[in-house]
GROMACS .gro file of C-alpha atoms in nm:
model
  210
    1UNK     CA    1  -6.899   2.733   1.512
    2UNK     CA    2  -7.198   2.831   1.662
    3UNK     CA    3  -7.003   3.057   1.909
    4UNK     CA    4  -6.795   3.239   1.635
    5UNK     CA    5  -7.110   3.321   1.419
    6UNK     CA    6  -7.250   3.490   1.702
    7UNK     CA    7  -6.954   3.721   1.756
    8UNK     CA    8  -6.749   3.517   2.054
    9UNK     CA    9  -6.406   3.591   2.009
   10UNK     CA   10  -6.277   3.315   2.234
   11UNK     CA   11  -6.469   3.071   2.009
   12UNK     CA   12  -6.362   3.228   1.689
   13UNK     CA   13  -6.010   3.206   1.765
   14UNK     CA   14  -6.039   2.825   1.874
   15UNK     CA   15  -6.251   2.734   1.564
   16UNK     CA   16  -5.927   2.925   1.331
   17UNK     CA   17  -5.703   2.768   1.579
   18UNK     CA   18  -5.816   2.414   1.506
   19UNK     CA   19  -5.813   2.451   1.125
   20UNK     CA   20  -5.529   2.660   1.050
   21UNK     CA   21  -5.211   2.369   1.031
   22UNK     CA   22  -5.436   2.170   0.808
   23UNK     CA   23  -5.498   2.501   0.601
   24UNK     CA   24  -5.134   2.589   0.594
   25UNK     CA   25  -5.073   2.270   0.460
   26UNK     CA   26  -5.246   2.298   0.186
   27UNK     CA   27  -5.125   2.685   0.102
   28UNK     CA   28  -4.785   2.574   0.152
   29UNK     CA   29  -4.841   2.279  -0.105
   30UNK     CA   30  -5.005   2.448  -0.359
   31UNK     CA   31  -4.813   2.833  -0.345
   32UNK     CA   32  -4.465   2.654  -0.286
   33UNK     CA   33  -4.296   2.827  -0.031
   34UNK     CA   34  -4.372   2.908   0.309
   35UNK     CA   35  -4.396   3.338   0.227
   36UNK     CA   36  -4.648   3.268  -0.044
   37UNK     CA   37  -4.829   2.998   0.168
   38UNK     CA   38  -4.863   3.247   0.468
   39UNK     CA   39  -4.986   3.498   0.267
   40UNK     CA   40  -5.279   3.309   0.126
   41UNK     CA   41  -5.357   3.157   0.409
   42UNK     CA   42  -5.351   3.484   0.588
   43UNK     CA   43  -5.619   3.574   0.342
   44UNK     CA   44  -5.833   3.267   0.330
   45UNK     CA   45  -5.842   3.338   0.697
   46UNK     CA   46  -6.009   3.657   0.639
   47UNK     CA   47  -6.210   3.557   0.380
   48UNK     CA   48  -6.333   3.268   0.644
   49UNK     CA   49  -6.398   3.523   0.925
   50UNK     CA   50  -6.612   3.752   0.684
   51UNK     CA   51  -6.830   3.467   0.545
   52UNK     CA   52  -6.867   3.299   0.869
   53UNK     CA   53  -7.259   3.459   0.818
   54UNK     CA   54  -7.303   3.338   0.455
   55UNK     CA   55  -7.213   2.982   0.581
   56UNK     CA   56  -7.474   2.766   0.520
   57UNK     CA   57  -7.344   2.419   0.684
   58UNK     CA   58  -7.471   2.245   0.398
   59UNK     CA   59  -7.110   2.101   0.385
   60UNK     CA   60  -6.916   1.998   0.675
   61UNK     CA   61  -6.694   2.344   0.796
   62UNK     CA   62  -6.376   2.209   0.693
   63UNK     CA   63  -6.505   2.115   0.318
   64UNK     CA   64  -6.549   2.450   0.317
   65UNK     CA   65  -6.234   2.623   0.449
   66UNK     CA   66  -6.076   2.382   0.233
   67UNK     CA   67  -6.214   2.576  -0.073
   68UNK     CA   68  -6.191   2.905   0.053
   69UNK     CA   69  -5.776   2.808   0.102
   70UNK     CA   70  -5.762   2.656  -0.221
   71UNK     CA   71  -5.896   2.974  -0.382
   72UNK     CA   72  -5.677   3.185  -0.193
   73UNK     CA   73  -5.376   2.992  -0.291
   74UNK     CA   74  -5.459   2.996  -0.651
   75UNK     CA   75  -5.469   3.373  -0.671
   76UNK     CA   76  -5.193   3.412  -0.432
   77UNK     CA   77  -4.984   3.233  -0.760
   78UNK     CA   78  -5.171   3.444  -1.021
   79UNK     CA   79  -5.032   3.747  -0.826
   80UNK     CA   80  -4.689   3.592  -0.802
   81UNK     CA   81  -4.737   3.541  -1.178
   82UNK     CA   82  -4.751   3.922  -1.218
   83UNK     CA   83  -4.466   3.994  -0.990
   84UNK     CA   84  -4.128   3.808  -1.083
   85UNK     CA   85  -3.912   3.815  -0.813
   86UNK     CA   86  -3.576   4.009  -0.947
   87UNK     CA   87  -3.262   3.826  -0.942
   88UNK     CA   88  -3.416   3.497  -0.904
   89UNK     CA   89  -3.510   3.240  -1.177
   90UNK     CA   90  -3.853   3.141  -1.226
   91UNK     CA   91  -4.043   2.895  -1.484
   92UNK     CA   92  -4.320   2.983  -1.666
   93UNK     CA   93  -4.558   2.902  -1.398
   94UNK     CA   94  -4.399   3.130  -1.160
   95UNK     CA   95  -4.199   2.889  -0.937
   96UNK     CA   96  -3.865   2.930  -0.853
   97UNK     CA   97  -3.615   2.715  -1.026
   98UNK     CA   98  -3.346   2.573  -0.802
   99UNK     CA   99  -3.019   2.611  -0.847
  100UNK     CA  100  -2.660   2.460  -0.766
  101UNK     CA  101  -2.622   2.383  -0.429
  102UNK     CA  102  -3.019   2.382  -0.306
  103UNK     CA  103  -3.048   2.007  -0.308
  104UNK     CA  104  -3.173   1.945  -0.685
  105UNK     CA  105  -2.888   1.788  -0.748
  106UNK     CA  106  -2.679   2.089  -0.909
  107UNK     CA  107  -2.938   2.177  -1.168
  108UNK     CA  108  -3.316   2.264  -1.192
  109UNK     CA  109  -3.528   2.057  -1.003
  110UNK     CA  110  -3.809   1.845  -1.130
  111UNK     CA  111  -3.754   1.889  -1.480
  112UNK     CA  112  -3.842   1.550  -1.720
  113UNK     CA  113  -3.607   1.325  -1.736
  114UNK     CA  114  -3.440   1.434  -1.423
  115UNK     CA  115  -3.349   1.158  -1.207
  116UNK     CA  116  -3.254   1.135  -0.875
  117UNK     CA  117  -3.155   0.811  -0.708
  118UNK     CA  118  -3.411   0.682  -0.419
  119UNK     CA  119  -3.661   0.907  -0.482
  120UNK     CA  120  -3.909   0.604  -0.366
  121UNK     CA  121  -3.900   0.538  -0.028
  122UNK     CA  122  -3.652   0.225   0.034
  123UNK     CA  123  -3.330   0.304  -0.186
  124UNK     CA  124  -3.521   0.376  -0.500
  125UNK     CA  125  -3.650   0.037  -0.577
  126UNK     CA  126  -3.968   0.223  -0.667
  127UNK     CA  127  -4.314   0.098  -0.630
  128UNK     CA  128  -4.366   0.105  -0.231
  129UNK     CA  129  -4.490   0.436  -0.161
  130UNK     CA  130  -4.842   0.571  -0.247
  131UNK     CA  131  -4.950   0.939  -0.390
  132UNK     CA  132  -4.689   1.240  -0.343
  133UNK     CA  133  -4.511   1.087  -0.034
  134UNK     CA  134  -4.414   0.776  -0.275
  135UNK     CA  135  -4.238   0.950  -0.517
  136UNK     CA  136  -4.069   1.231  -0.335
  137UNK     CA  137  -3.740   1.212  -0.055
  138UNK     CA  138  -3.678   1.605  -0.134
  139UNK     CA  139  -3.911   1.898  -0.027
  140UNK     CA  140  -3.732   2.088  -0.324
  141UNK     CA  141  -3.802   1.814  -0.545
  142UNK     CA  142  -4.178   1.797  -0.477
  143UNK     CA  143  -4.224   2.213  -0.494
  144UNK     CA  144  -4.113   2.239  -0.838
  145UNK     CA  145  -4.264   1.924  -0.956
  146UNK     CA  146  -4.546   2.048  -0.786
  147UNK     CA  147  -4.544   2.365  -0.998
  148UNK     CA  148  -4.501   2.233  -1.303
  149UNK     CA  149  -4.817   2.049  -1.328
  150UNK     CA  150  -5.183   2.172  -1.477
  151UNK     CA  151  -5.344   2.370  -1.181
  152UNK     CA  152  -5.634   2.139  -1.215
  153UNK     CA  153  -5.431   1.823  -1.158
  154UNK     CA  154  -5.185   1.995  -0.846
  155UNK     CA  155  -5.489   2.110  -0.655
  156UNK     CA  156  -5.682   1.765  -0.678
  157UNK     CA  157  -5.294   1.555  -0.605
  158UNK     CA  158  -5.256   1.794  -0.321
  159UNK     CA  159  -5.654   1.779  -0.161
  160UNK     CA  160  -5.594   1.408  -0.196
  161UNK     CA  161  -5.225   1.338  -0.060
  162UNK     CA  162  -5.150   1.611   0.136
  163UNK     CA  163  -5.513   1.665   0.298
  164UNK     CA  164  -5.606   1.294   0.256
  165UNK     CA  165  -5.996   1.433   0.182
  166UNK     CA  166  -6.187   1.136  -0.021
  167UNK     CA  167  -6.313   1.189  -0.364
  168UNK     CA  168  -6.634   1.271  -0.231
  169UNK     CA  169  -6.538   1.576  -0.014
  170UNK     CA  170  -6.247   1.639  -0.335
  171UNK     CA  171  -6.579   1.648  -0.530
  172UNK     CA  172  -6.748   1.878  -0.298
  173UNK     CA  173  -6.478   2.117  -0.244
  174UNK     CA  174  -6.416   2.146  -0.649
  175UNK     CA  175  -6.759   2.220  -0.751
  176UNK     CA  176  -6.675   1.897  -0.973
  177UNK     CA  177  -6.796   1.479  -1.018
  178UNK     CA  178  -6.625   1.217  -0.835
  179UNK     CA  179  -6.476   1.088  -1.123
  180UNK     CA  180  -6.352   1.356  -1.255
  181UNK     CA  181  -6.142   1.411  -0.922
  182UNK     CA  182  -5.992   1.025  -0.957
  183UNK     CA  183  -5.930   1.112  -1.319
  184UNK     CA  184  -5.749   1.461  -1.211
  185UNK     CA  185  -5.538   1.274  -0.916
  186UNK     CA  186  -5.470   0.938  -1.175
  187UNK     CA  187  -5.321   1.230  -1.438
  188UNK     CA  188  -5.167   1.462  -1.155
  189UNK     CA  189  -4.964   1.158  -0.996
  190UNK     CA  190  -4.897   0.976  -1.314
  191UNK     CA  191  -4.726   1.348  -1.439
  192UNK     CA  192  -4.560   1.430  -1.070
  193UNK     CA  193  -4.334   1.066  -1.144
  194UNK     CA  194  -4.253   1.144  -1.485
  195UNK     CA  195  -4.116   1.452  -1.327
  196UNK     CA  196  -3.931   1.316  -1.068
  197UNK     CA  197  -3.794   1.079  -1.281
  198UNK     CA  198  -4.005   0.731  -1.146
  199UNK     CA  199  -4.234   0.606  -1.426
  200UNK     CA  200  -4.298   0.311  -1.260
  201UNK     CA  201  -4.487   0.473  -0.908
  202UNK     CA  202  -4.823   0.428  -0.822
  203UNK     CA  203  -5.095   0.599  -0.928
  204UNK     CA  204  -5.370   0.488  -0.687
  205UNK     CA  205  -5.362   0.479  -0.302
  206UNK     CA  206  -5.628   0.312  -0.049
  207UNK     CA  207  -5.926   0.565  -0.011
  208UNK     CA  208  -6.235   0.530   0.256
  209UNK     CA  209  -6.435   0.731   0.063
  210UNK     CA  210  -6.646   0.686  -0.274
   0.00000   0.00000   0.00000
C-alpha cells in the first residue's frame, strides 16, 4: 500500500492484483452478469487508483475497496436501467429474464412461487445450507432472484454470503449500524427463499464477527 501511494507501479499492480477476484465477486453478484460485473469493476478499479491519496487507513484497505466496488456496481445497474438491451426481456429492475431453454426451468427464473426441486443442497430436503449458497443449485436461479430484491437488502446478502465480511466491517462499508446490517441480511435471505421457492431455509449463518 505504502508502495502504490508513492507511485511504484510494481506495487500498485500487486496491491490491484491481490484484491481484484474478491472485487469481481462482488460486481458479478450484485450487476448479474459477467459484462456488467467487468465493467464496474473496471471502474471501481479506477476509482481505487485515483483515491489511493485520499485514503486515510482509518479502515482496513479492503473495507474500503469493498465500498468503492459496491458503489460502482450500483451505478453500473442504474446505467443498465437507462439502457434496455433490445431484443432481450428485462424486469423492472433491469435484469434479464430467462427464458426457455437457459436452465429456469422453461420459464422466468426466480419469480414467487416458482419452484424448483433440490434447490437446497442434498435433494431438496431444505434446511442444510446457510445464506445464498443454501438456497441456490442454479447460477441463473440466484441472478434473477438476486435482482429482484430491494438494493438495500442484495448488497448487505451479497457483502455477507458472497464476501463473508462480518456485520461489523458490513457496518463499516455501508455507512450504516450493525443491526441494521443483520436486519437487512435476515430480510434479504428470508425474500431470496421465497423467491426460489424454499420458505423453510435459513435465515442466519455462523458469523465471527459482532
Amino acid at each position: 500500500m505504502a508502495g502504490a501511494r508513492s507511485g511504484d507501479r510494481s506495487a500498485l499492480d500487486a496491491l490491484l492484483r491481490r484484491h481484484h477476484d474478491r472485487l469481481f465477486a462482488l460486481c458479478r453478484r450484485l450487476a448479474g452478469n459477467d459484462a456488467d460485473a467487468h465493467d464496474a469493476l473496471q471502474e471501481a478499479l479506477i476509482a481505487i487508483v485515483r483515491g489511493l491519496d485520499r485514503f486515510d487507513g482509518r479502515s482496513a484497505f479492503s473495507t474500503w475497496s469493498y465500498r468503492v466496488a459496491t458503489n460502482a456496481a450500483l451505478d453500473e445497474l442504474r446505467r443498465r436501467k437507462r439502457r434496455p438491451l433490445p431484443g432481450l426481456p428485462t424486469d423492472e429492475w433491469g435484469g434479464l429474464v430467462p427464458g426457455p431453454g437457459s436452465g429456469g426451468g422453461g420459464g422466468a427464473v426466480g419469480r414467487p412461487g416458482h419452484t424448483r426441486p433440490g434447490v437446497v443442497g442434498g435433494g431438496g430436503h431444505g434446511g442444510t445450507g446457510h445464506g445464498i449458497d443454501g438456497v441456490v443449485a442454479d447460477r441463473l436461479d440466484v441472478d434473477a432472484a438476486l435482482a429482484r430484491l430491494p438494493e438495500d437488502y442484495r448488497v448487505a446478502v451479497v457483502l455477507r454470503d458472497v464476501c463473508t465480511l462480518d456485520y461489523a466491517e458490513i457496518a463499516e462499508v455501508l455507512g450504516i449500524p450493525p443491526g441494521t446490517v443483520r436486519s437487512r441480511i435476515a430480510r434479504g435471505r428470508g425474500l431470496l427463499a421465497d423467491l426460489l421457492g424454499n420458505r423453510d431455509a435459513p435465515t442466519e449463518r455462523p458469523s465471527t464477527g459482532p
